[in-house]
Coordinates of C-alpha atoms in Angstrom, one line a residue:
M1 CA -20.4 19.4 -18.8
S2 CA -20.6 22.0 -21.0
G3 CA -19.7 25.6 -20.0
S4 CA -17.2 24.3 -17.5
S5 CA -13.5 24.5 -17.2
I6 CA -12.1 20.8 -17.4
T7 CA -8.4 19.8 -16.2
T8 CA -7.7 16.5 -17.3
I9 CA -5.0 14.4 -15.8
S10 CA -3.9 10.7 -16.5
I11 CA -2.4 8.5 -13.8
P12 CA 0.6 6.3 -14.7
E13 CA 0.2 3.0 -16.4
R14 CA -3.6 3.3 -15.8
V15 CA -6.0 3.3 -18.8
H16 CA -8.5 5.8 -17.3
V17 CA -8.6 9.7 -17.2
I18 CA -10.0 11.8 -14.5
E19 CA -11.8 14.8 -15.4
L20 CA -12.2 17.3 -12.7
T21 CA -14.8 20.3 -13.2
N22 CA -14.7 23.6 -11.4
N23 CA -18.6 23.6 -11.1
L24 CA -19.0 20.5 -9.3
K25 CA -20.2 20.9 -5.6
D26 CA -18.2 19.9 -2.8
N27 CA -15.1 18.8 -4.9
D28 CA -17.2 16.0 -6.5
I29 CA -15.0 13.7 -8.8
S30 CA -16.0 12.2 -12.2
V31 CA -13.9 9.5 -13.8
C32 CA -14.3 8.5 -17.1
N33 CA -13.2 5.6 -19.0
Y34 CA -11.0 5.6 -22.3
E35 CA -9.6 2.7 -24.3
A36 CA -6.2 4.6 -24.4
N37 CA -4.8 7.9 -24.0
P38 CA -5.3 10.7 -26.6
P39 CA -2.3 10.5 -29.1
N40 CA 0.7 12.8 -29.0
Q41 CA -0.1 13.7 -25.6
D42 CA 2.3 13.5 -22.4
T43 CA 0.0 12.1 -20.0
S44 CA 2.6 10.7 -17.5
M45 CA 2.5 12.6 -14.2
R46 CA 6.3 10.9 -13.3
R47 CA 7.6 13.1 -16.2
R48 CA 6.7 16.5 -14.1
R49 CA 8.8 15.9 -11.4
G50 CA 9.4 17.8 -8.3
N51 CA 6.1 19.5 -8.9
T52 CA 3.1 20.2 -6.5
V53 CA -0.1 19.2 -7.8
S54 CA -3.2 21.0 -7.2
S55 CA -5.8 20.0 -4.7
D56 CA -8.1 18.7 -7.3
E57 CA -5.5 16.4 -8.6
S58 CA -4.4 15.4 -5.5
R59 CA -8.2 14.4 -4.5
A60 CA -8.5 12.7 -8.0
L61 CA -4.8 10.8 -7.2
M62 CA -6.5 9.3 -4.1
Y63 CA -10.1 8.6 -4.8
G64 CA -9.5 8.0 -8.7
S65 CA -10.1 4.4 -8.5
E66 CA -13.8 4.7 -7.8
V67 CA -16.6 5.4 -10.3
D68 CA -18.6 7.7 -7.8
P69 CA -16.4 8.5 -4.7
N70 CA -19.2 10.6 -3.4
A71 CA -21.6 7.7 -3.0
F72 CA -19.7 6.3 0.3
P73 CA -21.4 7.1 3.7
D74 CA -18.1 7.4 5.5
G75 CA -20.3 7.6 8.5
G76 CA -23.6 7.4 9.8
L77 CA -25.3 4.7 12.1
E78 CA -25.2 1.7 9.4
A79 CA -21.4 2.6 8.9
N80 CA -20.7 2.8 12.2
L81 CA -22.0 -0.4 13.5
V82 CA -20.2 -2.2 10.5
L83 CA -17.0 -0.5 12.0
V84 CA -17.9 -1.9 15.6
G85 CA -18.3 -5.2 14.5
S86 CA -14.9 -5.1 12.7
F87 CA -13.3 -3.9 15.6
I88 CA -14.5 -6.7 18.0
G89 CA -13.8 -9.1 15.2
L90 CA -10.5 -8.4 14.9
I91 CA -10.2 -8.8 18.7
A92 CA -10.0 -12.3 17.9
D93 CA -9.1 -12.4 14.3
F94 CA -5.7 -10.2 14.5
G95 CA -5.5 -10.9 18.0
V96 CA -4.6 -14.5 18.2
A97 CA -1.7 -13.8 15.0
N98 CA -0.3 -10.8 17.5
A99 CA 0.0 -12.7 20.5
L100 CA 1.8 -15.7 18.9
G101 CA 4.9 -14.6 21.2
A102 CA 2.8 -15.6 23.9
I103 CA 2.2 -19.3 22.7
E104 CA 5.5 -20.0 21.3
S105 CA 7.5 -19.0 24.1
Y106 CA 5.5 -21.1 26.3
V107 CA 5.5 -24.1 24.2
S108 CA 9.1 -24.0 23.1
Y109 CA 10.1 -24.4 26.7
H110 CA 7.7 -26.9 27.6
Q111 CA 5.6 -29.3 25.1
L112 CA 8.5 -28.8 22.5
S113 CA 11.1 -28.3 24.5
N114 CA 13.1 -31.2 22.9
I115 CA 12.6 -29.4 19.7
S116 CA 15.1 -26.8 18.0
K117 CA 14.1 -23.4 18.0
T118 CA 14.1 -23.6 14.0
D119 CA 11.3 -26.7 13.9
V120 CA 9.4 -25.0 16.4
G121 CA 9.4 -21.7 14.2
W122 CA 7.8 -23.8 11.7
V123 CA 4.5 -23.9 13.7
F124 CA 4.0 -20.1 13.6
S125 CA 5.3 -19.2 10.4
L126 CA 3.2 -22.0 9.0
H127 CA 0.1 -20.4 10.9
L128 CA 1.0 -16.9 9.2
G129 CA 1.5 -18.7 6.0
V130 CA -1.8 -20.3 5.7
M131 CA -3.6 -17.0 7.1
Y132 CA -2.2 -15.5 4.3
F133 CA -2.5 -18.0 1.6
G134 CA -6.3 -18.5 2.0
G135 CA -6.9 -14.8 1.2
V136 CA -6.8 -15.4 -2.6
F137 CA -9.8 -17.7 -2.1
F138 CA -11.7 -15.8 0.8
G139 CA -11.5 -12.5 -0.8
E140 CA -13.3 -13.8 -3.8
L141 CA -15.9 -15.5 -1.6
F142 CA -16.3 -12.0 0.2
D143 CA -16.9 -10.5 -3.2
R144 CA -19.4 -13.0 -4.3
F145 CA -21.4 -13.7 -1.3
G146 CA -21.0 -11.0 1.3
A147 CA -19.8 -10.9 4.6
K148 CA -22.1 -13.3 6.8
R149 CA -21.3 -16.6 5.5
P150 CA -17.6 -16.3 5.6
L151 CA -17.8 -14.9 9.0
I152 CA -19.7 -18.0 10.3
A153 CA -17.3 -20.6 8.8
G154 CA -14.2 -18.5 9.9
T155 CA -15.7 -18.6 13.7
F156 CA -15.7 -22.3 13.2
F157 CA -12.4 -23.3 12.0
M158 CA -10.8 -20.5 14.3
C159 CA -12.6 -22.0 17.4
L160 CA -12.2 -25.8 16.3
G161 CA -8.7 -25.2 15.9
L162 CA -7.6 -23.3 19.1
F163 CA -9.9 -26.0 21.2
C164 CA -7.6 -28.7 19.3
T165 CA -4.4 -26.8 20.0
A166 CA -5.4 -26.9 23.8
E167 CA -4.9 -30.8 23.7
S168 CA -1.7 -31.2 21.4
H169 CA 1.4 -32.3 22.8
T170 CA 3.8 -32.7 19.6
L171 CA 5.0 -30.9 16.9
Y172 CA 2.7 -32.5 14.0
Q173 CA -0.1 -31.8 16.2
F174 CA 0.8 -28.0 17.1
M175 CA 0.8 -27.8 13.1
L176 CA -2.4 -29.5 12.2
S177 CA -4.8 -27.6 15.0
F178 CA -3.0 -24.3 15.4
S179 CA -1.0 -23.8 11.7
I180 CA -3.6 -25.4 9.7
V181 CA -7.0 -25.2 11.4
T182 CA -6.8 -22.1 13.2
A183 CA -4.9 -20.3 10.7
I184 CA -7.8 -21.1 8.1
G185 CA -10.2 -19.8 10.3
T186 CA -8.6 -16.5 10.5
S187 CA -7.8 -16.3 6.9
I188 CA -11.6 -16.5 6.0
A189 CA -12.7 -14.0 8.7
M190 CA -10.0 -11.3 7.7
S191 CA -11.3 -10.6 4.2
P192 CA -15.1 -9.7 5.4
L193 CA -13.8 -8.1 8.4
I194 CA -11.5 -5.7 6.4
G195 CA -13.3 -5.6 3.2
A196 CA -16.6 -4.5 4.6
L197 CA -15.0 -1.0 5.5
S198 CA -14.0 -1.0 2.3
H199 CA -17.9 -0.7 1.2
W200 CA -18.7 2.0 3.4
F201 CA -15.4 4.3 3.7
L202 CA -13.2 5.9 1.4
K203 CA -12.0 9.5 2.3
K204 CA -12.0 8.3 6.0
R205 CA -11.2 4.7 4.9
A206 CA -7.8 4.9 6.8
M207 CA -8.9 6.4 10.0
A208 CA -11.8 3.5 9.6
C209 CA -9.4 0.4 9.2
S210 CA -6.9 2.0 11.9
I211 CA -9.9 2.0 14.5
A212 CA -10.6 -1.6 13.1
T213 CA -7.4 -3.1 13.6
I214 CA -6.8 -1.7 16.7
G215 CA -8.9 -4.3 18.0
G216 CA -6.0 -6.9 16.8
L217 CA -3.9 -4.9 19.4
V218 CA -6.4 -4.7 21.9
G219 CA -6.8 -8.7 21.2
A220 CA -2.8 -9.3 21.4
S221 CA -2.5 -7.0 24.7
C222 CA -5.2 -8.9 26.5
F223 CA -4.3 -12.6 25.0
A224 CA -0.5 -12.2 26.2
I225 CA -1.2 -10.8 29.7
M226 CA -3.9 -13.5 30.3
L227 CA -2.5 -16.6 28.6
Q228 CA 0.8 -15.8 31.0
K229 CA -1.5 -15.6 34.0
L230 CA -3.8 -18.7 33.0
Y231 CA -0.7 -20.6 32.4
E232 CA 0.4 -20.5 36.1
S233 CA -3.1 -20.6 37.5
V234 CA -5.0 -23.2 35.3
G235 CA -2.2 -24.7 32.9
F236 CA -1.9 -24.8 29.1
R237 CA -4.9 -26.8 28.6
W238 CA -7.5 -24.4 29.8
A239 CA -5.4 -21.5 28.9
I240 CA -6.3 -21.8 25.5
R241 CA -9.8 -22.9 25.8
I242 CA -10.8 -19.6 27.7
Q243 CA -8.7 -18.0 24.7
A244 CA -11.2 -20.0 22.4
F245 CA -14.2 -18.8 23.9
I246 CA -13.2 -15.0 23.9
C247 CA -12.8 -15.5 20.3
L248 CA -16.2 -17.3 20.0
A249 CA -18.0 -14.5 21.7
C250 CA -16.0 -11.7 19.6
M251 CA -16.8 -13.3 16.4
S252 CA -20.8 -13.8 17.3
V253 CA -20.9 -9.8 17.6
A254 CA -19.1 -9.5 14.2
I255 CA -21.3 -11.9 12.6
V256 CA -24.6 -9.8 13.6
L257 CA -22.9 -6.2 12.7
V258 CA -20.6 -6.9 9.6
R259 CA -22.2 -6.6 6.4
E260 CA -21.5 -5.6 2.8
R261 CA -22.8 -2.5 0.8
R262 CA -24.4 -4.5 -2.0
Q263 CA -26.1 -1.3 -3.6
N264 CA -22.8 -0.2 -4.1
V265 CA -21.4 -3.2 -5.5
P266 CA -24.0 -4.8 -8.0
D267 CA -21.2 -7.4 -9.7
Q268 CA -21.4 -9.2 -6.3
E269 CA -24.7 -10.6 -7.1
I270 CA -24.6 -14.0 -8.3
P271 CA -25.6 -14.5 -12.4
S272 CA -28.7 -16.4 -12.8
D273 CA -26.5 -18.8 -15.1
V274 CA -24.3 -19.8 -12.0
E275 CA -27.4 -20.6 -9.7
K276 CA -28.3 -23.3 -12.6
Q277 CA -24.9 -24.6 -12.7
N278 CA -24.0 -27.8 -10.8
L279 CA -21.8 -27.6 -7.9
F280 CA -18.7 -29.0 -10.1
E281 CA -19.0 -26.0 -12.6
T282 CA -19.8 -23.6 -10.0
G283 CA -16.5 -24.7 -8.1
K284 CA -14.9 -24.9 -11.3
N285 CA -15.4 -21.5 -11.9
F286 CA -15.0 -19.8 -8.4
F287 CA -11.6 -21.3 -8.6
K288 CA -10.8 -20.1 -11.9
Q289 CA -11.6 -16.2 -11.1
A290 CA -9.8 -16.7 -7.7
L291 CA -6.8 -17.8 -9.3
D292 CA -6.5 -15.1 -11.7
F293 CA -3.2 -13.7 -11.1
S294 CA -3.4 -11.0 -13.9
M295 CA -2.9 -8.3 -11.6
V296 CA 0.6 -9.3 -11.0
K297 CA 1.3 -7.6 -14.5
D298 CA 0.6 -4.5 -12.5
S299 CA 3.9 -2.6 -11.2
R300 CA 1.8 -0.7 -8.8
F301 CA 0.8 -4.3 -6.9
I302 CA 4.0 -5.8 -7.1
L303 CA 5.9 -2.9 -5.6
L304 CA 2.8 -2.7 -2.9
T305 CA 3.3 -6.3 -2.2
F306 CA 6.8 -6.1 -1.7
G307 CA 6.6 -3.0 0.7
V308 CA 3.7 -4.6 3.0
A309 CA 5.7 -8.0 3.1
L310 CA 9.1 -6.5 4.1
A311 CA 7.2 -4.3 6.8
E312 CA 4.6 -7.4 7.9
I313 CA 7.7 -9.6 8.3
V314 CA 9.5 -7.2 10.6
S315 CA 6.3 -6.9 12.8
M316 CA 5.4 -10.3 13.0
T317 CA 9.0 -12.0 13.7
T318 CA 9.3 -9.4 16.4
L319 CA 6.2 -10.1 18.0
T320 CA 6.6 -13.9 17.7
Y321 CA 10.4 -13.7 19.1
L322 CA 10.7 -10.9 21.1
S323 CA 9.8 -12.8 24.6
S324 CA 12.1 -15.3 23.9
Y325 CA 14.7 -12.8 22.9
A326 CA 14.2 -11.5 26.3
L327 CA 14.3 -14.8 28.1
A328 CA 17.7 -15.6 26.4
Y329 CA 18.9 -12.8 27.8
H330 CA 17.8 -14.0 31.2
I331 CA 14.9 -11.7 31.9
S332 CA 12.1 -13.0 34.1
D333 CA 9.0 -14.8 32.3
T334 CA 6.9 -11.4 33.8
R335 CA 9.0 -9.2 32.1
S336 CA 9.6 -10.8 28.8
Y337 CA 5.7 -11.2 28.2
L338 CA 5.2 -7.5 29.7
L339 CA 7.4 -6.7 26.4
L340 CA 4.9 -7.8 24.2
T341 CA 2.0 -6.3 26.1
I342 CA 3.7 -2.9 25.5
V343 CA 4.4 -3.3 21.9
N344 CA 0.8 -3.6 21.6
V345 CA -0.6 -1.2 24.2
C346 CA 1.6 1.8 22.5
G347 CA 0.5 0.8 19.0
I348 CA -3.5 1.5 19.7
P349 CA -2.9 5.6 20.2
S350 CA -0.5 5.5 17.6
R351 CA -2.5 3.1 15.1
L352 CA -5.2 5.9 15.5
L353 CA -3.3 8.8 14.8
S354 CA -1.4 7.2 11.6
G355 CA -5.0 6.7 10.7
I356 CA -6.0 10.2 10.7
L357 CA -2.7 11.4 9.1
A358 CA -3.1 9.0 6.3
D359 CA -6.3 10.2 5.5
K360 CA -5.0 14.0 5.7
Y361 CA -1.4 13.6 4.0
G362 CA -1.9 10.3 1.8
R363 CA -1.6 6.6 3.2
F364 CA 1.7 5.8 1.1
N365 CA 3.6 9.1 2.5
V366 CA 2.6 7.9 5.8
M367 CA 3.8 4.4 5.2
V368 CA 7.0 5.8 3.7
F369 CA 7.8 7.8 7.1
T370 CA 6.9 5.2 9.6
S371 CA 9.3 2.7 7.8
M372 CA 11.9 4.9 8.3
L373 CA 10.9 5.3 12.1
T374 CA 11.2 1.5 12.5
T375 CA 14.3 1.1 10.8
I376 CA 15.9 4.0 13.2
T377 CA 14.3 2.1 16.2
I378 CA 15.9 -1.4 15.6
F379 CA 19.6 0.1 14.9
A380 CA 19.5 2.9 17.3
I381 CA 17.9 1.0 20.4
W382 CA 17.5 -2.5 20.1
F383 CA 20.5 -3.6 18.6
P384 CA 22.5 -1.7 21.7
A385 CA 20.3 -2.9 24.6
K386 CA 22.0 -6.4 24.8
G387 CA 19.4 -7.6 27.5
N388 CA 19.2 -4.2 29.1
I389 CA 15.4 -4.1 30.3
S390 CA 14.9 -0.5 30.5
I391 CA 16.1 0.0 27.0
L392 CA 14.1 -2.9 26.0
Y393 CA 10.9 -0.8 27.2
A394 CA 12.0 1.9 25.5
F395 CA 12.5 -0.1 22.3
G396 CA 9.0 -1.2 22.8
I397 CA 6.8 1.6 23.0
L398 CA 9.0 3.2 19.9
F399 CA 8.6 0.0 17.8
G400 CA 4.8 -0.2 19.0
I401 CA 4.1 3.4 17.5
S402 CA 6.4 2.9 14.5
T403 CA 4.7 -0.6 13.3
S404 CA 1.2 0.5 14.3
A405 CA 0.6 1.7 10.7
V406 CA 1.5 -1.7 9.0
I407 CA -1.7 -3.7 9.3
S408 CA -4.1 -0.6 9.5
L409 CA -2.8 1.0 6.5
I410 CA -2.5 -2.1 4.2
P411 CA -6.0 -2.1 3.6
A412 CA -6.1 1.7 2.5
C413 CA -3.3 1.6 0.4
T414 CA -4.7 -1.6 -1.1
G415 CA -7.8 0.7 -2.0
Q416 CA -5.9 3.2 -3.7
I417 CA -5.0 0.9 -6.7
C418 CA -8.6 -0.9 -7.2
S419 CA -12.3 0.1 -6.8
S420 CA -14.2 -1.4 -3.8
D421 CA -16.2 -3.9 -5.8
K422 CA -12.8 -5.6 -6.5
F423 CA -11.1 -4.9 -3.2
G424 CA -11.5 -8.5 -1.6
K425 CA -9.8 -9.8 -4.8
V426 CA -6.9 -7.6 -4.6
Y427 CA -6.5 -7.8 -0.8
G428 CA -6.8 -11.4 -1.0
T429 CA -4.4 -11.9 -3.7
L430 CA -2.0 -9.6 -2.2
Y431 CA -2.2 -11.6 1.0
F432 CA -1.7 -14.8 -1.0
F433 CA 1.4 -13.7 -2.0
L434 CA 2.3 -12.3 1.4
G435 CA 1.8 -16.0 2.4
F436 CA 4.9 -16.8 0.3
L437 CA 7.2 -13.9 1.6
T438 CA 6.2 -14.4 5.3
I439 CA 6.9 -18.2 5.6
L440 CA 10.4 -17.5 3.9
G441 CA 11.2 -14.4 6.2
M442 CA 10.2 -16.5 9.6
F443 CA 12.3 -19.2 8.1
F444 CA 15.0 -17.5 7.7
A445 CA 14.7 -15.7 11.1
S446 CA 14.3 -19.1 13.0
L447 CA 17.7 -19.8 10.9
V448 CA 19.2 -16.7 12.3
I449 CA 18.0 -17.4 15.8
G450 CA 19.6 -20.8 15.7
K451 CA 19.9 -22.4 19.0
G452 CA 18.8 -19.4 20.6
D453 CA 21.9 -17.9 22.6
T454 CA 22.5 -14.2 22.8
S455 CA 25.2 -13.9 19.9
S456 CA 22.1 -15.6 17.6
Y457 CA 19.6 -12.8 18.7
R458 CA 21.8 -10.0 18.1
N459 CA 22.4 -11.4 14.5
F460 CA 18.5 -11.6 14.5
V461 CA 18.0 -7.9 15.2
L462 CA 20.5 -7.0 12.5
F463 CA 18.4 -9.2 10.2
E464 CA 15.3 -7.1 11.3
G465 CA 17.0 -4.1 10.6
G466 CA 17.9 -4.9 7.2
L467 CA 14.6 -5.9 6.4
S468 CA 13.0 -2.6 7.6
A469 CA 15.3 -0.9 5.5
A470 CA 14.5 -2.8 2.5
S471 CA 11.1 -1.9 3.0
I472 CA 11.9 1.9 2.8
F473 CA 12.8 1.2 -0.8
F474 CA 10.0 -0.7 -1.9
W475 CA 7.4 1.7 -0.1
I476 CA 9.3 4.8 -2.0
A477 CA 9.2 2.6 -5.4
A478 CA 5.6 1.9 -4.8
R479 CA 4.6 5.4 -4.5
Y480 CA 6.5 6.4 -7.2
S481 CA 4.8 4.1 -9.7
N482 CA 1.3 5.3 -8.9
V483 CA 2.4 9.4 -8.8
G484 CA 6.0 9.8 -9.4
W485 CA 7.8 12.4 -7.7
Q486 CA 4.9 14.5 -7.2
L487 CA 4.7 16.5 -4.0
C488 CA 0.9 15.4 -3.2
K489 CA -1.2 13.6 -1.0
F490 CA -1.0 10.0 -1.9

């Protein structure tokens, strides 16, 4: 690198220095690791508050977690086939979770009509909790063994759980079949469906994740409409069975198309000494690594987790209880289910746009903006609605637009603080903690709703608005922990 003009910057709370050279082609970035920062040198980007960084510094901040940012295909036949497979797989995986309201509103008025809303709420909060808890194990599984085997196992448990849900009549049956078995299946499949994208995309990662997670919105929209029609024509049992068959078909396509890029992550290969270990030792080492929570010492990870959790709780609790909210105001079943469809359908173009904007202006920047928009939408439109269906339709449109970035940008934001070969571990651990926070959020939401009268639902809206406002603070804090007050793309 002699004869080049070198600019050196350091990222807060990191132990590597990113060197940018003027003679590199196509704005290549070279990352050099050091044991510590040079002495007597002010390396904190935070101390340069209010300054606008250069384009080279901005690229370093965005892609500095990767050793060779230019090694990622960011397109091409292989990468795009993985993207298609992830999109189709997430129709099933995220579609089930995003369509919880279509199941909750039915069973709470039929099979579980003699049980309080709070107890029924445990079925769906536990489902999300188990789905997220498993990430700490299944993310490590993806990093070690790739995508195929986790996808096959996830498909099996997901479909088995849905078939058992179709036969359920009591609370414990729903909790065992839907909250446990189905959720384990979606949890196993989530890491490879999302994680594989981080192996193939970097500069276009937000857009790729946005396109893939649109599959979840497509699945949720179709499931909400389909289930409502099938409840009337063939009954609950066959409605859920048909949903299970659709999930099986989608996941089969994902198994064929989704794969990791191993040449970029050689650490994923199983060491020879591990192959010689017995099953007990192999399992012991796997769980030891999976339960390594050393990253909780990193403030960037903690703040990102809380920002994600609050935004996710607002999104999932609203999707779960919006139909029941409408029914409490004596809005017809058809219009109540339509609200869910509106939220999901309006999120489709918005999610694609948010991905494009995130790659152009920064993933954390977009999340701060969308959290603000969500908070305004809740307080300015939903709270005054009081069961007015026209205003609720307007809320569904704006809420779908403002919250569409939550799921799609979580992987992209996570990739900002770790390299792709460790993505499954960090992403899974984030969702592990998200599981605890989501269960608490869903539980408190069910307590606020209580008996489900209109007064309780108005308190629920205020509860949602408060959580959304808190998410703004944590997203700003998460951004600050990485780049301070720099006016830059991040």
